[in-house]
Amino acid sequence: AWDLVRRGTWHFHQVTRENHLKARELFLQATELDPELPEAHIWLARVTAGVVPYGWSQNPVADLQEGLEAALKAVQLDERNPYTHYALAIVSVFSERFEQSISAARKAIDISPSFALGHFVLGMALLFSGRAFEAIAPLEYGLRLSPYDPQNFVWFNVLALARLFSGRAKAGLEAAARGLQVRPKWWTSLEVLVCCYAALGKWDEARSYAQEMANVTKQPGDVFAPLKAHNPIWTEQMNDALRRACA
């Protein structure tokens, strides 16, 4: 089971559809082989929180439920492990259970104050729940603790929106640009850049990145779907920026 988990983590960190689905298959096998191994459940929950928002799931509702059950099992098996609480937090945020996510993230940080992923997911849950200003500090701290996380292209964009919706568009632009450096040609990074340039009134740059978006394949999912569903004013601000930049 440990071997299956370790093989799965390699695939997980490649952050592609094929590799995420392979990782999920290996983590499922590990949970079946050793149902009492917390790490198998931790990673099954974590991969769910990638497969669904990236749009690689054929049944998001069922997969998120599977992820929640795996995370709760992990917490039950090892409640002093910050990764179990992180797993619960990250699946909860994409299940739109923001208060549960915030609580689990804070528990992870209480156990291990320097646990970068705990700070990352706390910032994401705060932002998605509409608390943009509060989200900035944990996101910035998480990036200082873990500047080379393979999924920092996501965290930089979460930070960019937290800054943007807190009235700090210039700082948001800086974070969005760093996200694009980590993963060039990622559609969501371009989207966030357009919104930041639009907020600054820099329409030439906004239109340039909007044109680049047209040449990039949009990922089938949207990591910001929960944010958009619960924050209509911010969603309209983003949509308006994209409309005007594409006009």
PDB file of C-alpha atoms in Angstrom:
ATOM      1  CA  ALA A   1       0.000   0.000   0.000  1.00  0.00           C
ATOM      2  CA  TRP A   2       2.832   2.369   0.797  1.00  0.00           C
ATOM      3  CA  ASP A   3       4.414   1.596  -2.555  1.00  0.00           C
ATOM      4  CA  LEU A   4       1.143   2.370  -4.329  1.00  0.00           C
ATOM      5  CA  VAL A   5       0.849   5.697  -2.495  1.00  0.00           C
ATOM      6  CA  ARG A   6       4.400   6.695  -3.354  1.00  0.00           C
ATOM      7  CA  ARG A   7       3.914   5.800  -6.999  1.00  0.00           C
ATOM      8  CA  GLY A   8       0.675   7.764  -6.974  1.00  0.00           C
ATOM      9  CA  THR A   9       2.257  10.896  -5.526  1.00  0.00           C
ATOM     10  CA  TRP A  10       4.698  11.048  -8.433  1.00  0.00           C
ATOM     11  CA  HIS A  11       1.819  11.049 -10.900  1.00  0.00           C
ATOM     12  CA  PHE A  12      -0.149  13.529  -8.765  1.00  0.00           C
ATOM     13  CA  HIS A  13       2.600  16.149  -8.898  1.00  0.00           C
ATOM     14  CA  GLN A  14       2.734  16.135 -12.704  1.00  0.00           C
ATOM     15  CA  VAL A  15      -0.649  17.953 -12.710  1.00  0.00           C
ATOM     16  CA  THR A  16      -2.015  16.597 -15.968  1.00  0.00           C
ATOM     17  CA  ARG A  17      -5.273  14.765 -16.635  1.00  0.00           C
ATOM     18  CA  GLU A  18      -3.615  11.453 -17.434  1.00  0.00           C
ATOM     19  CA  ASN A  19      -1.351  11.578 -14.393  1.00  0.00           C
ATOM     20  CA  HIS A  20      -4.043  12.711 -11.969  1.00  0.00           C
ATOM     21  CA  LEU A  21      -6.343   9.888 -13.057  1.00  0.00           C
ATOM     22  CA  LYS A  22      -3.493   7.384 -12.757  1.00  0.00           C
ATOM     23  CA  ALA A  23      -2.710   8.700  -9.279  1.00  0.00           C
ATOM     24  CA  ARG A  24      -6.351   8.325  -8.263  1.00  0.00           C
ATOM     25  CA  GLU A  25      -6.362   4.721  -9.467  1.00  0.00           C
ATOM     26  CA  LEU A  26      -3.243   3.946  -7.400  1.00  0.00           C
ATOM     27  CA  PHE A  27      -4.601   5.653  -4.274  1.00  0.00           C
ATOM     28  CA  LEU A  28      -7.851   3.716  -4.566  1.00  0.00           C
ATOM     29  CA  GLN A  29      -5.882   0.484  -4.796  1.00  0.00           C
ATOM     30  CA  ALA A  30      -3.915   1.481  -1.703  1.00  0.00           C
ATOM     31  CA  THR A  31      -7.089   2.128   0.331  1.00  0.00           C
ATOM     32  CA  GLU A  32      -8.401  -1.273  -0.676  1.00  0.00           C
ATOM     33  CA  LEU A  33      -5.142  -3.036   0.138  1.00  0.00           C
ATOM     34  CA  ASP A  34      -4.751  -1.355   3.529  1.00  0.00           C
ATOM     35  CA  PRO A  35      -7.902   0.473   4.692  1.00  0.00           C
ATOM     36  CA  GLU A  36      -6.095   1.558   7.885  1.00  0.00           C
ATOM     37  CA  LEU A  37      -3.303   3.452   6.117  1.00  0.00           C
ATOM     38  CA  PRO A  38      -4.066   7.170   6.627  1.00  0.00           C
ATOM     39  CA  GLU A  39      -1.855   8.321   3.761  1.00  0.00           C
ATOM     40  CA  ALA A  40      -3.854   6.328   1.237  1.00  0.00           C
ATOM     41  CA  HIS A  41      -7.011   8.199   2.237  1.00  0.00           C
ATOM     42  CA  ILE A  42      -5.194  11.546   2.450  1.00  0.00           C
ATOM     43  CA  TRP A  43      -3.961  11.275  -1.113  1.00  0.00           C
ATOM     44  CA  LEU A  44      -7.252   9.972  -2.451  1.00  0.00           C
ATOM     45  CA  ALA A  45      -8.920  13.074  -1.037  1.00  0.00           C
ATOM     46  CA  ARG A  46      -6.196  15.351  -2.377  1.00  0.00           C
ATOM     47  CA  VAL A  47      -6.359  13.976  -5.907  1.00  0.00           C
ATOM     48  CA  THR A  48     -10.131  14.433  -5.887  1.00  0.00           C
ATOM     49  CA  ALA A  49      -9.530  18.117  -5.184  1.00  0.00           C
ATOM     50  CA  GLY A  50      -7.526  18.220  -8.405  1.00  0.00           C
ATOM     51  CA  VAL A  51      -9.559  15.983 -10.684  1.00  0.00           C
ATOM     52  CA  VAL A  52     -12.813  17.859 -10.054  1.00  0.00           C
ATOM     53  CA  PRO A  53     -11.789  21.557 -10.309  1.00  0.00           C
ATOM     54  CA  TYR A  54      -9.488  20.925 -13.264  1.00  0.00           C
ATOM     55  CA  GLY A  55     -12.444  19.402 -15.096  1.00  0.00           C
ATOM     56  CA  TRP A  56     -11.075  15.860 -15.319  1.00  0.00           C
ATOM     57  CA  SER A  57     -13.989  14.193 -13.532  1.00  0.00           C
ATOM     58  CA  GLN A  58     -16.874  12.462 -15.281  1.00  0.00           C
ATOM     59  CA  ASN A  59     -19.002  12.651 -12.120  1.00  0.00           C
ATOM     60  CA  PRO A  60     -17.925  15.596  -9.925  1.00  0.00           C
ATOM     61  CA  VAL A  61     -20.655  15.137  -7.315  1.00  0.00           C
ATOM     62  CA  ALA A  62     -19.804  11.479  -6.715  1.00  0.00           C
ATOM     63  CA  ASP A  63     -16.063  12.142  -6.797  1.00  0.00           C
ATOM     64  CA  LEU A  64     -16.302  14.964  -4.261  1.00  0.00           C
ATOM     65  CA  GLN A  65     -18.353  12.737  -1.972  1.00  0.00           C
ATOM     66  CA  GLU A  66     -15.697  10.048  -2.303  1.00  0.00           C
ATOM     67  CA  GLY A  67     -13.050  12.632  -1.502  1.00  0.00           C
ATOM     68  CA  LEU A  68     -14.911  13.890   1.568  1.00  0.00           C
ATOM     69  CA  GLU A  69     -15.342  10.357   2.871  1.00  0.00           C
ATOM     70  CA  ALA A  70     -11.655   9.639   2.296  1.00  0.00           C
ATOM     71  CA  ALA A  71     -10.628  12.821   4.129  1.00  0.00           C
ATOM     72  CA  LEU A  72     -12.895  12.088   7.094  1.00  0.00           C
ATOM     73  CA  LYS A  73     -11.489   8.552   7.254  1.00  0.00           C
ATOM     74  CA  ALA A  74      -7.963   9.972   7.243  1.00  0.00           C
ATOM     75  CA  VAL A  75      -8.790  12.311  10.129  1.00  0.00           C
ATOM     76  CA  GLN A  76     -10.317   9.415  12.043  1.00  0.00           C
ATOM     77  CA  LEU A  77      -7.183   7.316  11.522  1.00  0.00           C
ATOM     78  CA  ASP A  78      -4.636  10.038  12.348  1.00  0.00           C
ATOM     79  CA  GLU A  79      -6.096  13.200  13.846  1.00  0.00           C
ATOM     80  CA  ARG A  80      -2.668  14.560  14.826  1.00  0.00           C
ATOM     81  CA  ASN A  81      -1.445  14.605  11.232  1.00  0.00           C
ATOM     82  CA  PRO A  82      -1.856  18.048   9.622  1.00  0.00           C
ATOM     83  CA  TYR A  83      -2.188  16.455   6.183  1.00  0.00           C
ATOM     84  CA  THR A  84      -5.423  14.723   7.190  1.00  0.00           C
ATOM     85  CA  HIS A  85      -6.993  18.060   8.089  1.00  0.00           C
ATOM     86  CA  TYR A  86      -5.592  19.655   4.929  1.00  0.00           C
ATOM     87  CA  ALA A  87      -7.180  16.869   2.875  1.00  0.00           C
ATOM     88  CA  LEU A  88     -10.530  17.607   4.503  1.00  0.00           C
ATOM     89  CA  ALA A  89     -10.072  21.351   3.968  1.00  0.00           C
ATOM     90  CA  ILE A  90      -9.196  21.163   0.277  1.00  0.00           C
ATOM     91  CA  VAL A  91     -12.042  18.790  -0.615  1.00  0.00           C
ATOM     92  CA  SER A  92     -14.458  20.862   1.474  1.00  0.00           C
ATOM     93  CA  VAL A  93     -13.600  24.090  -0.326  1.00  0.00           C
ATOM     94  CA  PHE A  94     -14.483  22.574  -3.711  1.00  0.00           C
ATOM     95  CA  SER A  95     -17.603  21.047  -2.167  1.00  0.00           C
ATOM     96  CA  GLU A  96     -18.555  24.639  -1.217  1.00  0.00           C
ATOM     97  CA  ARG A  97     -18.416  23.822   2.496  1.00  0.00           C
ATOM     98  CA  PHE A  98     -16.347  26.863   3.310  1.00  0.00           C
ATOM     99  CA  GLU A  99     -16.728  26.967   7.093  1.00  0.00           C
ATOM    100  CA  GLN A 100     -15.777  23.300   7.331  1.00  0.00           C
ATOM    101  CA  SER A 101     -12.763  24.036   5.141  1.00  0.00           C
ATOM    102  CA  ILE A 102     -11.695  27.013   7.259  1.00  0.00           C
ATOM    103  CA  SER A 103     -12.041  24.978  10.459  1.00  0.00           C
ATOM    104  CA  ALA A 104     -10.026  22.057   9.059  1.00  0.00           C
ATOM    105  CA  ALA A 105      -7.328  24.376   7.708  1.00  0.00           C
ATOM    106  CA  ARG A 106      -6.955  26.080  11.072  1.00  0.00           C
ATOM    107  CA  LYS A 107      -6.718  22.696  12.768  1.00  0.00           C
ATOM    108  CA  ALA A 108      -3.885  21.730  10.411  1.00  0.00           C
ATOM    109  CA  ILE A 109      -2.079  24.978  11.225  1.00  0.00           C
ATOM    110  CA  ASP A 110      -2.612  24.497  14.968  1.00  0.00           C
ATOM    111  CA  ILE A 111      -0.904  21.111  14.711  1.00  0.00           C
ATOM    112  CA  SER A 112       1.934  22.409  12.506  1.00  0.00           C
ATOM    113  CA  PRO A 113       2.245  26.225  12.342  1.00  0.00           C
ATOM    114  CA  SER A 114       4.745  26.055   9.465  1.00  0.00           C
ATOM    115  CA  PHE A 115       2.554  23.777   7.333  1.00  0.00           C
ATOM    116  CA  ALA A 116       2.358  25.686   4.055  1.00  0.00           C
ATOM    117  CA  LEU A 117      -0.589  23.789   2.595  1.00  0.00           C
ATOM    118  CA  GLY A 118      -2.663  24.637   5.660  1.00  0.00           C
ATOM    119  CA  HIS A 119      -2.080  28.336   5.070  1.00  0.00           C
ATOM    120  CA  PHE A 120      -2.764  27.978   1.345  1.00  0.00           C
ATOM    121  CA  VAL A 121      -6.131  26.289   1.778  1.00  0.00           C
ATOM    122  CA  LEU A 122      -7.125  28.644   4.594  1.00  0.00           C
ATOM    123  CA  GLY A 123      -6.565  31.564   2.234  1.00  0.00           C
ATOM    124  CA  MET A 124      -8.509  29.867  -0.552  1.00  0.00           C
ATOM    125  CA  ALA A 125     -11.469  29.068   1.711  1.00  0.00           C
ATOM    126  CA  LEU A 126     -11.546  32.619   3.075  1.00  0.00           C
ATOM    127  CA  LEU A 127     -11.455  34.085  -0.428  1.00  0.00           C
ATOM    128  CA  PHE A 128     -14.121  31.760  -1.803  1.00  0.00           C
ATOM    129  CA  SER A 129     -16.373  32.600   1.149  1.00  0.00           C
ATOM    130  CA  GLY A 130     -16.108  36.306   0.307  1.00  0.00           C
ATOM    131  CA  ARG A 131     -13.410  37.365   2.777  1.00  0.00           C
ATOM    132  CA  ALA A 132     -10.780  38.595   0.335  1.00  0.00           C
ATOM    133  CA  PHE A 133      -8.758  40.801   2.687  1.00  0.00           C
ATOM    134  CA  GLU A 134      -8.474  38.058   5.308  1.00  0.00           C
ATOM    135  CA  ALA A 135      -7.262  35.639   2.636  1.00  0.00           C
ATOM    136  CA  ILE A 136      -4.149  37.617   1.730  1.00  0.00           C
ATOM    137  CA  ALA A 137      -1.990  36.973   4.803  1.00  0.00           C
ATOM    138  CA  PRO A 138      -2.265  33.151   4.877  1.00  0.00           C
ATOM    139  CA  LEU A 139      -1.680  32.933   1.127  1.00  0.00           C
ATOM    140  CA  GLU A 140       1.397  35.153   1.270  1.00  0.00           C
ATOM    141  CA  TYR A 141       2.728  33.209   4.248  1.00  0.00           C
ATOM    142  CA  GLY A 142       2.138  29.886   2.526  1.00  0.00           C
ATOM    143  CA  LEU A 143       4.097  31.044  -0.525  1.00  0.00           C
ATOM    144  CA  ARG A 144       6.984  32.157   1.680  1.00  0.00           C
ATOM    145  CA  LEU A 145       7.021  28.763   3.370  1.00  0.00           C
ATOM    146  CA  SER A 146       6.761  26.784   0.117  1.00  0.00           C
ATOM    147  CA  PRO A 147       7.917  28.856  -2.871  1.00  0.00           C
ATOM    148  CA  TYR A 148       8.315  25.821  -5.159  1.00  0.00           C
ATOM    149  CA  ASP A 149       5.101  23.876  -4.639  1.00  0.00           C
ATOM    150  CA  PRO A 150       4.202  22.166  -7.974  1.00  0.00           C
ATOM    151  CA  GLN A 151       0.747  23.767  -7.856  1.00  0.00           C
ATOM    152  CA  ASN A 152       1.875  27.296  -7.005  1.00  0.00           C
ATOM    153  CA  PHE A 153       0.400  28.467 -10.292  1.00  0.00           C
ATOM    154  CA  VAL A 154      -2.969  27.984  -8.573  1.00  0.00           C
ATOM    155  CA  TRP A 155      -1.953  29.613  -5.295  1.00  0.00           C
ATOM    156  CA  PHE A 156      -0.505  32.687  -7.025  1.00  0.00           C
ATOM    157  CA  ASN A 157      -3.792  33.184  -8.856  1.00  0.00           C
ATOM    158  CA  VAL A 158      -5.808  32.773  -5.664  1.00  0.00           C
ATOM    159  CA  LEU A 159      -3.580  35.414  -4.076  1.00  0.00           C
ATOM    160  CA  ALA A 160      -3.986  37.648  -7.134  1.00  0.00           C
ATOM    161  CA  LEU A 161      -7.771  37.609  -6.808  1.00  0.00           C
ATOM    162  CA  ALA A 162      -7.616  38.120  -3.045  1.00  0.00           C
ATOM    163  CA  ARG A 163      -5.540  41.247  -3.637  1.00  0.00           C
ATOM    164  CA  LEU A 164      -7.669  42.406  -6.566  1.00  0.00           C
ATOM    165  CA  PHE A 165     -10.934  42.138  -4.643  1.00  0.00           C
ATOM    166  CA  SER A 166      -9.325  43.913  -1.689  1.00  0.00           C
ATOM    167  CA  GLY A 167      -8.615  46.955  -3.840  1.00  0.00           C
ATOM    168  CA  ARG A 168      -4.960  46.107  -4.515  1.00  0.00           C
ATOM    169  CA  ALA A 169      -5.042  45.488  -8.257  1.00  0.00           C
ATOM    170  CA  LYS A 170      -1.359  46.308  -8.811  1.00  0.00           C
ATOM    171  CA  ALA A 171      -0.270  43.752  -6.218  1.00  0.00           C
ATOM    172  CA  GLY A 172      -2.776  41.322  -7.710  1.00  0.00           C
ATOM    173  CA  LEU A 173      -1.180  41.786 -11.116  1.00  0.00           C
ATOM    174  CA  GLU A 174       2.221  40.917  -9.678  1.00  0.00           C
ATOM    175  CA  ALA A 175       0.899  37.648  -8.230  1.00  0.00           C
ATOM    176  CA  ALA A 176      -0.935  36.738 -11.444  1.00  0.00           C
ATOM    177  CA  ALA A 177       2.225  37.326 -13.488  1.00  0.00           C
ATOM    178  CA  ARG A 178       4.160  34.998 -11.209  1.00  0.00           C
ATOM    179  CA  GLY A 179       1.459  32.380 -11.631  1.00  0.00           C
ATOM    180  CA  LEU A 180       1.881  32.538 -15.388  1.00  0.00           C
ATOM    181  CA  GLN A 181       5.649  32.133 -14.985  1.00  0.00           C
ATOM    182  CA  VAL A 182       5.129  28.933 -13.009  1.00  0.00           C
ATOM    183  CA  ARG A 183       2.762  27.451 -15.622  1.00  0.00           C
ATOM    184  CA  PRO A 184       2.902  29.304 -18.932  1.00  0.00           C
ATOM    185  CA  LYS A 185      -0.171  29.255 -21.164  1.00  0.00           C
ATOM    186  CA  TRP A 186      -2.535  28.364 -18.323  1.00  0.00           C
ATOM    187  CA  TRP A 187      -5.880  29.877 -19.300  1.00  0.00           C
ATOM    188  CA  THR A 188      -6.878  30.880 -15.770  1.00  0.00           C
ATOM    189  CA  SER A 189      -3.662  32.847 -15.221  1.00  0.00           C
ATOM    190  CA  LEU A 190      -4.380  34.787 -18.395  1.00  0.00           C
ATOM    191  CA  GLU A 191      -7.946  35.395 -17.222  1.00  0.00           C
ATOM    192  CA  VAL A 192      -6.741  36.806 -13.899  1.00  0.00           C
ATOM    193  CA  LEU A 193      -4.137  38.979 -15.650  1.00  0.00           C
ATOM    194  CA  VAL A 194      -6.847  40.475 -17.864  1.00  0.00           C
ATOM    195  CA  CYS A 195      -8.952  41.281 -14.805  1.00  0.00           C
ATOM    196  CA  CYS A 196      -6.039  42.923 -12.991  1.00  0.00           C
ATOM    197  CA  TYR A 197      -5.016  45.034 -15.998  1.00  0.00           C
ATOM    198  CA  ALA A 198      -8.641  46.045 -16.513  1.00  0.00           C
ATOM    199  CA  ALA A 199      -8.933  47.138 -12.883  1.00  0.00           C
ATOM    200  CA  LEU A 200      -5.860  49.323 -13.411  1.00  0.00           C
ATOM    201  CA  GLY A 201      -7.319  50.809 -16.597  1.00  0.00           C
ATOM    202  CA  LYS A 202      -4.514  49.328 -18.712  1.00  0.00           C
ATOM    203  CA  TRP A 203      -6.693  48.196 -21.577  1.00  0.00           C
ATOM    204  CA  ASP A 204      -3.939  47.648 -24.147  1.00  0.00           C
ATOM    205  CA  GLU A 205      -2.343  45.053 -21.894  1.00  0.00           C
ATOM    206  CA  ALA A 206      -5.730  43.583 -20.989  1.00  0.00           C
ATOM    207  CA  ARG A 207      -6.600  43.170 -24.677  1.00  0.00           C
ATOM    208  CA  SER A 208      -3.206  41.621 -25.397  1.00  0.00           C
ATOM    209  CA  TYR A 209      -3.709  38.902 -22.798  1.00  0.00           C
ATOM    210  CA  ALA A 210      -7.319  38.440 -23.894  1.00  0.00           C
ATOM    211  CA  GLN A 211      -6.039  37.731 -27.399  1.00  0.00           C
ATOM    212  CA  GLU A 212      -3.554  35.256 -25.944  1.00  0.00           C
ATOM    213  CA  MET A 213      -6.439  33.524 -24.135  1.00  0.00           C
ATOM    214  CA  ALA A 214      -8.071  32.931 -27.502  1.00  0.00           C
ATOM    215  CA  ASN A 215      -4.992  30.968 -28.579  1.00  0.00           C
ATOM    216  CA  VAL A 216      -4.833  28.797 -25.459  1.00  0.00           C
ATOM    217  CA  THR A 217      -6.965  25.727 -24.816  1.00  0.00           C
ATOM    218  CA  LYS A 218      -9.248  26.441 -21.896  1.00  0.00           C
ATOM    219  CA  GLN A 219      -9.166  23.749 -19.226  1.00  0.00           C
ATOM    220  CA  PRO A 220     -12.525  21.987 -18.968  1.00  0.00           C
ATOM    221  CA  GLY A 221     -12.917  22.882 -15.291  1.00  0.00           C
ATOM    222  CA  ASP A 222     -12.651  26.101 -13.326  1.00  0.00           C
ATOM    223  CA  VAL A 223     -10.806  26.201 -10.018  1.00  0.00           C
ATOM    224  CA  PHE A 224     -12.665  29.422  -9.228  1.00  0.00           C
ATOM    225  CA  ALA A 225     -16.137  27.981  -9.789  1.00  0.00           C
ATOM    226  CA  PRO A 226     -17.035  27.990  -6.055  1.00  0.00           C
ATOM    227  CA  LEU A 227     -15.854  31.595  -5.736  1.00  0.00           C
ATOM    228  CA  LYS A 228     -17.924  32.680  -8.721  1.00  0.00           C
ATOM    229  CA  ALA A 229     -20.997  30.826  -7.513  1.00  0.00           C
ATOM    230  CA  HIS A 230     -20.964  32.552  -4.118  1.00  0.00           C
ATOM    231  CA  ASN A 231     -19.687  36.029  -4.987  1.00  0.00           C
ATOM    232  CA  PRO A 232     -21.831  37.451  -7.818  1.00  0.00           C
ATOM    233  CA  ILE A 233     -20.404  40.983  -7.607  1.00  0.00           C
ATOM    234  CA  TRP A 234     -16.853  39.723  -8.086  1.00  0.00           C
ATOM    235  CA  THR A 235     -18.002  37.395 -10.839  1.00  0.00           C
ATOM    236  CA  GLU A 236     -19.620  40.267 -12.708  1.00  0.00           C
ATOM    237  CA  GLN A 237     -16.455  42.330 -12.282  1.00  0.00           C
ATOM    238  CA  MET A 238     -14.422  39.552 -13.886  1.00  0.00           C
ATOM    239  CA  ASN A 239     -16.932  38.966 -16.659  1.00  0.00           C
ATOM    240  CA  ASP A 240     -17.134  42.670 -17.440  1.00  0.00           C
ATOM    241  CA  ALA A 241     -13.351  42.940 -17.686  1.00  0.00           C
ATOM    242  CA  LEU A 242     -13.231  39.983 -20.084  1.00  0.00           C
ATOM    243  CA  ARG A 243     -16.094  41.353 -22.206  1.00  0.00           C
ATOM    244  CA  ARG A 244     -14.476  44.763 -22.576  1.00  0.00           C
ATOM    245  CA  ALA A 245     -11.023  43.321 -23.240  1.00  0.00           C
ATOM    246  CA  CYS A 246     -12.400  41.010 -25.927  1.00  0.00           C
ATOM    247  CA  ALA A 247     -14.553  43.682 -27.595  1.00  0.00           C
TER     248      ALA A 247
END
